XYZ file of C-alpha atoms in Angstrom:
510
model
C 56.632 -7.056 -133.300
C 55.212 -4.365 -131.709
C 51.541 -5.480 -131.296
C 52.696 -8.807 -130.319
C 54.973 -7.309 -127.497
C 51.864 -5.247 -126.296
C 49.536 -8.186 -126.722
C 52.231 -10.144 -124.479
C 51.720 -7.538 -122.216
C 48.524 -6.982 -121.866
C 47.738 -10.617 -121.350
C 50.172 -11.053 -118.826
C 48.653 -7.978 -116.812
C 44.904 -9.479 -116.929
C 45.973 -13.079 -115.663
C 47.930 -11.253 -112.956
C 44.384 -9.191 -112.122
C 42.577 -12.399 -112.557
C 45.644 -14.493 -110.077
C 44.780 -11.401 -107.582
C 41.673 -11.394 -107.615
C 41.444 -15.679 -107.236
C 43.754 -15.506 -104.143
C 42.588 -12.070 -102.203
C 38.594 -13.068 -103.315
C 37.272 -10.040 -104.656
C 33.573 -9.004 -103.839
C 31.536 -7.543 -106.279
C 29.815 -4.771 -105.661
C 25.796 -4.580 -105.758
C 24.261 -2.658 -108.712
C 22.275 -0.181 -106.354
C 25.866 0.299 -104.280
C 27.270 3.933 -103.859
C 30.514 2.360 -105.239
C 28.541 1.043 -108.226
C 26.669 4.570 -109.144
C 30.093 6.889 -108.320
C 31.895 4.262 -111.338
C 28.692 3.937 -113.411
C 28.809 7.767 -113.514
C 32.639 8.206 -114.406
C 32.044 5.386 -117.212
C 29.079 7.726 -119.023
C 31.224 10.898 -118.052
C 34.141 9.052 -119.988
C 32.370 7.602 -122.502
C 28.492 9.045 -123.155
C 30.261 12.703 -123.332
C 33.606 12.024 -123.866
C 33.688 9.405 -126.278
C 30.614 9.816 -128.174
C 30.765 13.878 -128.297
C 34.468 14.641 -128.902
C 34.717 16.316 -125.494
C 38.529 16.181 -125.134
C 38.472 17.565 -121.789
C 36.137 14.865 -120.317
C 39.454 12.655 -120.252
C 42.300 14.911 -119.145
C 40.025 15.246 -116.171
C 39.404 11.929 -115.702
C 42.341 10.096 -116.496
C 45.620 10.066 -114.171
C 48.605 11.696 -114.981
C 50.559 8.145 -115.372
C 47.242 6.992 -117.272
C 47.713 3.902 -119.751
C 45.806 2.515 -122.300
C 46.468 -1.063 -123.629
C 44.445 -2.124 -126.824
C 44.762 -5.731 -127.928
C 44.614 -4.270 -131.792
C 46.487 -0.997 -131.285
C 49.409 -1.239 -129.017
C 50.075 0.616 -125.708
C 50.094 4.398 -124.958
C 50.107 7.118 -122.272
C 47.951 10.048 -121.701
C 49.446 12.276 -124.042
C 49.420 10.150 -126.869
C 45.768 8.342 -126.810
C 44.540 12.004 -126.382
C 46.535 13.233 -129.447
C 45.517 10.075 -131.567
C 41.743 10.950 -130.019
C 42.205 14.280 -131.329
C 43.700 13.190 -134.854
C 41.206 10.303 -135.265
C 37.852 9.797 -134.213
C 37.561 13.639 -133.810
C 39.237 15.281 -136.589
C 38.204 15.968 -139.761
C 34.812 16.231 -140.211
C 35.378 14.403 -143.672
C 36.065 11.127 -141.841
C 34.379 9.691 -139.258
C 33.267 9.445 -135.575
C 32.226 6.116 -133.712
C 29.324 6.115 -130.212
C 30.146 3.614 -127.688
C 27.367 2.002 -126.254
C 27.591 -0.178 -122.882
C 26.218 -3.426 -122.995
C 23.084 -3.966 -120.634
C 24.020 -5.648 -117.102
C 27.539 -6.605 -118.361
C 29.494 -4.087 -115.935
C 30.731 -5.635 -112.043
C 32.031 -3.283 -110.299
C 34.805 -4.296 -107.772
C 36.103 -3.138 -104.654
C 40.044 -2.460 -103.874
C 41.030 -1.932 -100.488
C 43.984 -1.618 -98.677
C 44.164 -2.071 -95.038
C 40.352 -1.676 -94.612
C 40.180 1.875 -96.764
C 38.959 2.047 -100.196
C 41.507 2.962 -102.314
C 40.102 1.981 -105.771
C 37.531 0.116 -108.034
C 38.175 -2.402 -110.843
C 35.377 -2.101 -113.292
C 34.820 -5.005 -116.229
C 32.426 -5.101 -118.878
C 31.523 -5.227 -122.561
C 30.548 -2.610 -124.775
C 30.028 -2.021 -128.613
C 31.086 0.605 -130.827
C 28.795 1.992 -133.811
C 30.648 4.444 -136.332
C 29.357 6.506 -139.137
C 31.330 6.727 -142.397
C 30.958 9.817 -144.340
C 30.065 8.685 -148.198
C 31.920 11.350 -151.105
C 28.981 13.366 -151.136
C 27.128 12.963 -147.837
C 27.948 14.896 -144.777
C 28.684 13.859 -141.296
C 25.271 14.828 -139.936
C 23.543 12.698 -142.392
C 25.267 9.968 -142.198
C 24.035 6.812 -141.114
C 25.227 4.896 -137.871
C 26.716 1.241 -138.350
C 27.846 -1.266 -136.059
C 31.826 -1.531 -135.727
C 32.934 -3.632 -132.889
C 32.148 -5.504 -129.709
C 34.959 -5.831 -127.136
C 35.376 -6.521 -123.313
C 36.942 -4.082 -121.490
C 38.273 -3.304 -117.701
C 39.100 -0.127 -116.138
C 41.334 0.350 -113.087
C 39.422 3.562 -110.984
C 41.835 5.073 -108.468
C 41.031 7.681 -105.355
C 43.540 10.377 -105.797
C 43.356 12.363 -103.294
C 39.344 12.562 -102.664
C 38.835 12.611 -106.481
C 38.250 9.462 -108.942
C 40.971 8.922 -112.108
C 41.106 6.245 -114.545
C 44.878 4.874 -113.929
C 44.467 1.905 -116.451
C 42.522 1.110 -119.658
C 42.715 -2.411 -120.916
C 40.172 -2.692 -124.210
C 40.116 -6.769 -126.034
C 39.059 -9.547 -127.082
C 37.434 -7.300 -130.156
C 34.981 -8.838 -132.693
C 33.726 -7.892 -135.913
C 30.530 -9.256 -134.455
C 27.185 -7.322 -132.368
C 27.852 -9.910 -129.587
C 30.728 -10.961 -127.182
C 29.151 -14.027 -125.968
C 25.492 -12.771 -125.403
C 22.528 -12.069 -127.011
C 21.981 -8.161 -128.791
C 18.851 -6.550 -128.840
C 17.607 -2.940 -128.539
C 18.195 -3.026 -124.545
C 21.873 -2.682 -125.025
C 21.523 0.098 -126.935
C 19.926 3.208 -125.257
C 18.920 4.964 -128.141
C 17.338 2.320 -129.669
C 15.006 2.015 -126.409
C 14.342 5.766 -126.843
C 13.223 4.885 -130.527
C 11.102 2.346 -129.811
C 9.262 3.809 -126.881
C 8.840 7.033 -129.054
C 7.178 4.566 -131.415
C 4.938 3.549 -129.316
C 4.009 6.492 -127.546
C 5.392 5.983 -123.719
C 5.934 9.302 -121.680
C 8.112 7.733 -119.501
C 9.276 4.009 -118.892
C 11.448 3.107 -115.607
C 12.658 -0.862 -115.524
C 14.057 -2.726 -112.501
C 16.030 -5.877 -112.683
C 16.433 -8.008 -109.612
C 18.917 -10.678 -109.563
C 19.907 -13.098 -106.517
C 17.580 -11.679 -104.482
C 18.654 -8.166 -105.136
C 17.957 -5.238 -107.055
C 20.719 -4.969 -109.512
C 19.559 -2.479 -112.278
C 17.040 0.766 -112.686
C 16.623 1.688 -116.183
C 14.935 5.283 -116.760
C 14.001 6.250 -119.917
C 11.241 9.110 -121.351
C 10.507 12.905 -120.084
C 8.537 14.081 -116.684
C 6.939 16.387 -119.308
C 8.659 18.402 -122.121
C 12.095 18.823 -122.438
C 12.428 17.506 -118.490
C 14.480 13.721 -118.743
C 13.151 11.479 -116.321
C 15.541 10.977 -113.298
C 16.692 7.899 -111.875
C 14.427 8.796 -108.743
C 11.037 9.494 -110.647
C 7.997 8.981 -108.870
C 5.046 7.300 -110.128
C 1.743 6.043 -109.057
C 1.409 2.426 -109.241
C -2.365 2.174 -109.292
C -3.140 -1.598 -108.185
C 0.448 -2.644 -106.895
C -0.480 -1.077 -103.573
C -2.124 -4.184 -103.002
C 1.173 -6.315 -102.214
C 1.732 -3.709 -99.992
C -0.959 -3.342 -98.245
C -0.830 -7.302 -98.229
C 2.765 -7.761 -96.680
C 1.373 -5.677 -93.791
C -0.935 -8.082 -93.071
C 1.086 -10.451 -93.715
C 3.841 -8.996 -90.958
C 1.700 -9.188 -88.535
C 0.210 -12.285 -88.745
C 4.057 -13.539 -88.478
C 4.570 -11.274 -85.273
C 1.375 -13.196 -84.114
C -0.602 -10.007 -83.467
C -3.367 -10.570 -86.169
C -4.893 -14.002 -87.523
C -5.526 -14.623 -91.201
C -8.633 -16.785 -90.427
C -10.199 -14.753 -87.822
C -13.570 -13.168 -88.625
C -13.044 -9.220 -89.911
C -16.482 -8.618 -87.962
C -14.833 -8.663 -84.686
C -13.134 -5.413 -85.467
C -14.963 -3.573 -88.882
C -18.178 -3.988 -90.143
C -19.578 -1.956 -93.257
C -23.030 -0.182 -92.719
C -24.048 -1.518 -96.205
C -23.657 -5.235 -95.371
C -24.567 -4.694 -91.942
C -27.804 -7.017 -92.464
C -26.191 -9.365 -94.647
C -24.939 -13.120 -92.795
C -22.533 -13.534 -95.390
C -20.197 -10.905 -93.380
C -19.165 -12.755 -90.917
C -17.325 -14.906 -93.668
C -15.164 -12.096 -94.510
C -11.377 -13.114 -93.017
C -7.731 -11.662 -94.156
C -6.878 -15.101 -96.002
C -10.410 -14.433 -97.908
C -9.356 -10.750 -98.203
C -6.043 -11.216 -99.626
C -6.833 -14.068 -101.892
C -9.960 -11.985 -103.826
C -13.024 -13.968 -102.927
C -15.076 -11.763 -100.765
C -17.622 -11.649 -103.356
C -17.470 -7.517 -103.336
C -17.716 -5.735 -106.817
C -14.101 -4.246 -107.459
C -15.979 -0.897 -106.092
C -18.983 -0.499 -105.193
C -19.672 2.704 -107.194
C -19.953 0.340 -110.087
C -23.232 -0.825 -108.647
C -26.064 0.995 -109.486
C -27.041 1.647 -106.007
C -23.582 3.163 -104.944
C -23.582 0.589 -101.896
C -21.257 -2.141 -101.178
C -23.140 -5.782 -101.506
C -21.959 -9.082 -102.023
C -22.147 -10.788 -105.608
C -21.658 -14.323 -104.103
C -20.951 -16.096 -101.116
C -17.580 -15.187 -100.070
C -15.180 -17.731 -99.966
C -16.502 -19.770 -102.963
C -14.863 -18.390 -105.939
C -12.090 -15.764 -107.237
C -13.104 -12.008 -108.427
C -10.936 -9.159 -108.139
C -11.980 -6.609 -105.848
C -10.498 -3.124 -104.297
C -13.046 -2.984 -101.896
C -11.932 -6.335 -100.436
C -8.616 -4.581 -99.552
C -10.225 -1.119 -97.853
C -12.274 -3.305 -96.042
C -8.881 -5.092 -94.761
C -7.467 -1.256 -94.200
C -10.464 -0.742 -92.108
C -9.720 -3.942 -89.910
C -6.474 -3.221 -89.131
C -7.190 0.690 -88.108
C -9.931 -0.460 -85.985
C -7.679 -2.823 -84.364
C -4.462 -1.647 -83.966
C -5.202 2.779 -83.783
C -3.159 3.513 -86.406
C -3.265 4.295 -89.971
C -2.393 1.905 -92.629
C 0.144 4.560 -93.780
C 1.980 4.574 -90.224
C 1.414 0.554 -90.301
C 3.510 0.751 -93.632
C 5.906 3.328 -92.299
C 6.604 1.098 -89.232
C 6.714 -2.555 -90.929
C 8.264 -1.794 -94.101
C 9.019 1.758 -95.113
C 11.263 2.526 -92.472
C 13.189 -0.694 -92.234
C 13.700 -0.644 -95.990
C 14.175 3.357 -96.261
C 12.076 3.372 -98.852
C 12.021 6.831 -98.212
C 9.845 8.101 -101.625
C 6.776 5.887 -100.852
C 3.908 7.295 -99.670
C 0.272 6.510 -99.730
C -0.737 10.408 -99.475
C -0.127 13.084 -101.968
C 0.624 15.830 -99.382
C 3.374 13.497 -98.041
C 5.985 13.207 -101.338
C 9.183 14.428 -100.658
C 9.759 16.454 -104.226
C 6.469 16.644 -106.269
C 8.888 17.751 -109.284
C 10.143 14.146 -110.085
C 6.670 12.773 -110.449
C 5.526 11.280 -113.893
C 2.556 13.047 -115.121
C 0.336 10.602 -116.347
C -1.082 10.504 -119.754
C -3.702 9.130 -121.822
C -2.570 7.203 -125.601
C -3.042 10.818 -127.423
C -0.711 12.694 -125.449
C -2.984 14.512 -123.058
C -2.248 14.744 -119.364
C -4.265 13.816 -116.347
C -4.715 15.356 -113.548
C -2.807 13.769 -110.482
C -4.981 11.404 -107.912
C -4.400 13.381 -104.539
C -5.150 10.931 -101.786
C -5.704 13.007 -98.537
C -5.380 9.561 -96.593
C -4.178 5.981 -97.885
C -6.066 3.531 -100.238
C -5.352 -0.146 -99.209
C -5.803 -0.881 -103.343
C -4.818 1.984 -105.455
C -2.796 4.932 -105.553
C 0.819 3.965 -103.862
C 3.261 6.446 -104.950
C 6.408 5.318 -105.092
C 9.800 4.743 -107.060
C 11.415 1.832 -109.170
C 14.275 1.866 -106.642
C 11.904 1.865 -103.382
C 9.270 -0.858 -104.902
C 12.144 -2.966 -106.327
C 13.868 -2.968 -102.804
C 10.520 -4.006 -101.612
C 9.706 -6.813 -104.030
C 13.418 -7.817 -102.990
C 12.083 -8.204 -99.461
C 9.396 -10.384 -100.550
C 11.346 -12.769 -102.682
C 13.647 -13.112 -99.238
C 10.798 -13.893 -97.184
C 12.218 -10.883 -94.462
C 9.530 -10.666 -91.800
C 7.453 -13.193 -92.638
C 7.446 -16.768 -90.693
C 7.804 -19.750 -92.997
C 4.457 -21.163 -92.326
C 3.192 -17.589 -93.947
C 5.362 -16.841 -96.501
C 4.199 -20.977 -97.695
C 0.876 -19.656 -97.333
C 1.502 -16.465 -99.355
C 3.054 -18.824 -102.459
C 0.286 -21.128 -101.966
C -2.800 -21.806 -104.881
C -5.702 -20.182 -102.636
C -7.768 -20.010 -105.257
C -8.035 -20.914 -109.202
C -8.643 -17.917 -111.784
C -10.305 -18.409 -115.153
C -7.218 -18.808 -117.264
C -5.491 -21.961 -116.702
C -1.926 -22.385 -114.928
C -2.683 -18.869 -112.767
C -4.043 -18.953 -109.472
C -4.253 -16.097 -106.538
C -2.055 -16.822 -103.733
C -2.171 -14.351 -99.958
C -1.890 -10.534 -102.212
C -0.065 -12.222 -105.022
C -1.127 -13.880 -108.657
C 0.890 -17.011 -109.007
C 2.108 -18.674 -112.306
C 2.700 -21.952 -112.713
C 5.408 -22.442 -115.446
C 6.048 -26.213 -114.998
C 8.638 -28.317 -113.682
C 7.778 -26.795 -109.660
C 8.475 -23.842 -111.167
C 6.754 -20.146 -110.493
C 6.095 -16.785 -110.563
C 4.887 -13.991 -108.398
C 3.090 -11.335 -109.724
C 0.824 -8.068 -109.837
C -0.393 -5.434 -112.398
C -1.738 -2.025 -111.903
C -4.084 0.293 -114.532
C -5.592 3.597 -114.110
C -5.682 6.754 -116.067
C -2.614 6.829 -117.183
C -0.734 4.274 -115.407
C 0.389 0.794 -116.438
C 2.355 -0.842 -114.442
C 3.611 -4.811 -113.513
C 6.008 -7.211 -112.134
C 6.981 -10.706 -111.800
C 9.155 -12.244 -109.332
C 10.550 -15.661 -109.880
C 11.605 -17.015 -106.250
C 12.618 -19.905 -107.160
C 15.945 -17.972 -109.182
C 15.397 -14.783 -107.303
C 14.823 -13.173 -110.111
C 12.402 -10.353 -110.894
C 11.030 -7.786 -113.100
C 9.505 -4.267 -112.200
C 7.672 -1.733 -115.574
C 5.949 0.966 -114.927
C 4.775 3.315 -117.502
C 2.828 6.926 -117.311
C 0.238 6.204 -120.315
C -3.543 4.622 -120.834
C -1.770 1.779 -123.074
C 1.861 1.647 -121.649
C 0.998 -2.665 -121.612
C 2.611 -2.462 -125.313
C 5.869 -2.550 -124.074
C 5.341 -5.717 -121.950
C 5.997 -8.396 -123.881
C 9.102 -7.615 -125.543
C 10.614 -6.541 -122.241
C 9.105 -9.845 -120.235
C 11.422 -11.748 -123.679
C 14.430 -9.800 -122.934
C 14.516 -9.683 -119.305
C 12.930 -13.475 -118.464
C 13.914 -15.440 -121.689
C 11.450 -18.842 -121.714
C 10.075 -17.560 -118.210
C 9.043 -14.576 -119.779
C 7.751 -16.496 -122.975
C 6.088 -18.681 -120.700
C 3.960 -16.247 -119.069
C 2.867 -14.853 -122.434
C 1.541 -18.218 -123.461
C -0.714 -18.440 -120.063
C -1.864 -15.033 -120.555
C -2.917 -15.550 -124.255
C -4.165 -18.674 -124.093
């Protein structure tokens, strides 16, 4: 009777959380919140060294003095006692065994409790899984081998006592002798596993952003700066080519301000000593720019001559080219005095404190969290050290700035409607079919009005990508520190976009 009494009660104390939080309307809180990161941070405090290392003393700091822990399988108990059956159990003798918890990937929301306008705690909900190891007659607990156990939901009731966070109630359920609780498993709810794999495939470093609604909701960093230095949740990287968008949403801000025209002639304000003799430059505009058909080699150093020249007539056809952007840079200097790094810092840096985003070495904040870059064997690079910006290549940045700015884009924020139509619109056909190049942005089409923005970037050592779907608000940022970091894409574009993401595989490898 007594695990039915406690089952009683713990049911009737989560439809009374769930009646509360119907009537008052709770409001989640947003994955990039300070809220979010302060709980996110107690949760692996509790349970990455806690649980998972036998570190008693990670819990009588954290929980509350009147702490309580219902279990749908194990009855109800107070401090003292879950610590002494912690103690007895998963951490005693050596000869039995010990179980990891692992938290399952973008299950946690976070959620706000106030009381007359002050925060006074946080309700936190989720689902995570439970591996164990079980020590064989002759085997010992180091070589062991780790097995799934259980998957159950569980939420935690965070309280402020006085200045300092403490866990006040535990509620774990709804327990199955299954890998899922409703969703799919894979190797991105499991950290460890992700460490594996990239290990397998050589990556240095890896950083993931997930943006959902409109908003980014997740940063994932996994790898080392260099050895025995974990990447932090603030690494910078260079992006290489995804300094384009960038330098394209400028553009793109001030056509909407009505202080530059995507159709007007570039001549009027920049003119390149190289094509000076050429007619064909007075057909360079921003929408021609932005959309890749100037007809420029990607740089002109790849020419034999060293000198800029035009490969077609611009406006007749799509081809990729850097040199199309710096010519852009050199439009809007000319015109407006300033430097494209202060025409960032003003349009979009500043607004979107996307403080760790520069376009010039000299300018980072803390060279220490940068991600050396690498080549597939392990050896380093050098760093590029821009002394002033590069309108293609170079941005350095982090997952949490660049995601905040891709959010911006998905939104539309500064941008008119009759140019943010204009930036989603087919300007021009590439080879493959189904992709196109819209104003700074590839385009998809999946089907069914359906699409996707994107952008890669490649250099020595870098490897980087993302897709937006504005339709959903969705998104996905990678960026990687190594020659042939692309590996990774795929499988993360399946576990992050589902059919999207298998959908934009099939157009790329058709």
């Amino acid at each position: 009777m007594k695990i039915n009494k406690s089952i009683f009660h713990l049911k009737t104390i989560l439809i009374g959380i769930l009646f509360f939080q119907i009537q008052f309307g709770f409001s989640q809180e947003e994955k990039n919140s300070e809220l979010y990161k302060t709980i996110m941070s107690k949760d692996s405090l509790l349970f990455n060294v806690g649980f998972n290392t036998c570190d008693v003393k990670q819990f009588e700091n954290l929980f509350s003095d009147d702490f309580e822990f219902y279990h749908d399988k194990d009855s109800i108990s107070d401090k003292a006692e879950f610590l002494r059956n912690f103690k007895k159990g998963l951490c005693g003798s050596p000869t039995t065994y010990k179980a990891r918890r692992y938290l399952v990937s973008n299950s946690t929301e976070v959620y706000p409790l106030y009381k007359k306008g002050i925060l006074y705690g946080a309700m936190q909900m989720g689902i995570h899984q439970f591996y164990e190891k079980s020590v064989g007659k002759n085997e010992s607990l180091a070589n062991a081998k780790e097995h799934f156990g259980s998957t159950a939901k569980f939420t935690h009731v965070w309280l402020l006592q006085n200045g300092v966070w403490k866990l006040r109630r535990s509620f774990s359920y709804d327990h199955q002798l299954t890998s899922t609780a409703g969703i799919k498993s894979s190797i991105f709810d499991n950290d460890q596993e992700i460490k594996k794999w990239l290990a397998q495939n050589n990556i240095p470093t890896l950083g993931i952003g997930i943006i959902n609604n409109g908003k980014l909701q997740e940063i994932k960093i996994f790898g080392e700066l260099k050895k025995g230095i974990a990447a932090p949740y603030n690494t910078i990287w260079n992006v290489a080519s995804l300094t384009k968008p960038v330098t394209a949403i400028v553009a793109l801000k001030l056509v909407s301000q009505g202080k530059w025209n995507l159709d007007e002639p570039l001549d009027k304000y920049w003119i390149d000593p190289d094509i000076a003799s050429d007619p064909n430059h007075k057909l360079l505009t921003t929408r021609i720019v932005l959309s890749h058909q100037t007809g420029f080699p990607n740089w002109r150093f790849m020419n034999e001559s060293k000198k800029l020249d035009f490969k077609f007539k611009p406006g007749t056809q799509y081809s990729y080219s850097g040199e199309g952007m710096e010519y852009l840079r050199l439009a809007l200097e000319k015109k407006f005095h300033k430097t494209l790094d202060q025409l960032a810092d003003e349009l979009i840096f500043k607004p979107l404190k996307m403080n760790d985003t520069k376009f010039i070495w000299n300018d980072i904040i803390d060279v220490s969290r940068y991600a050396i870059n690498y080549d597939n064997k392990g050896n380093a690079y050098e760093p590029v050290k821009n002394k002033t910006a590069n309108a293609a290549d170079d941005l350095l940045t982090t997952i949490q700035d660049y995601g905040t700015f891709l959010c911006s884009v998905i939104n539309g924020d500064g941008l008119s409607k009759k140019v943010f139509e204009e930036m989603n619109s087919h300007q021009v056909a590439q080879k493959k079919k189904d992709k196109y190049f819209g104003l700074g942005f590839e385009i998809y089409d999946l089907g069914n009005d359906n699409y996707a923005l994107s952008h890669g970037g490649a250099d020595q050592g870098v490897q980087t990508l993302f897709f937006l779907l504005p339709k959903t608000k969705q998104g996905l940022i990678i960026f990687t520190n190594v020659d042939d970091g692309y590996k990774v894409y795929e499988k993360l574009l399946l576990n992050y976009l589902g059919e999207n993401g298998q959908k934009l595989i099939d157009i790329e490898t058709k």
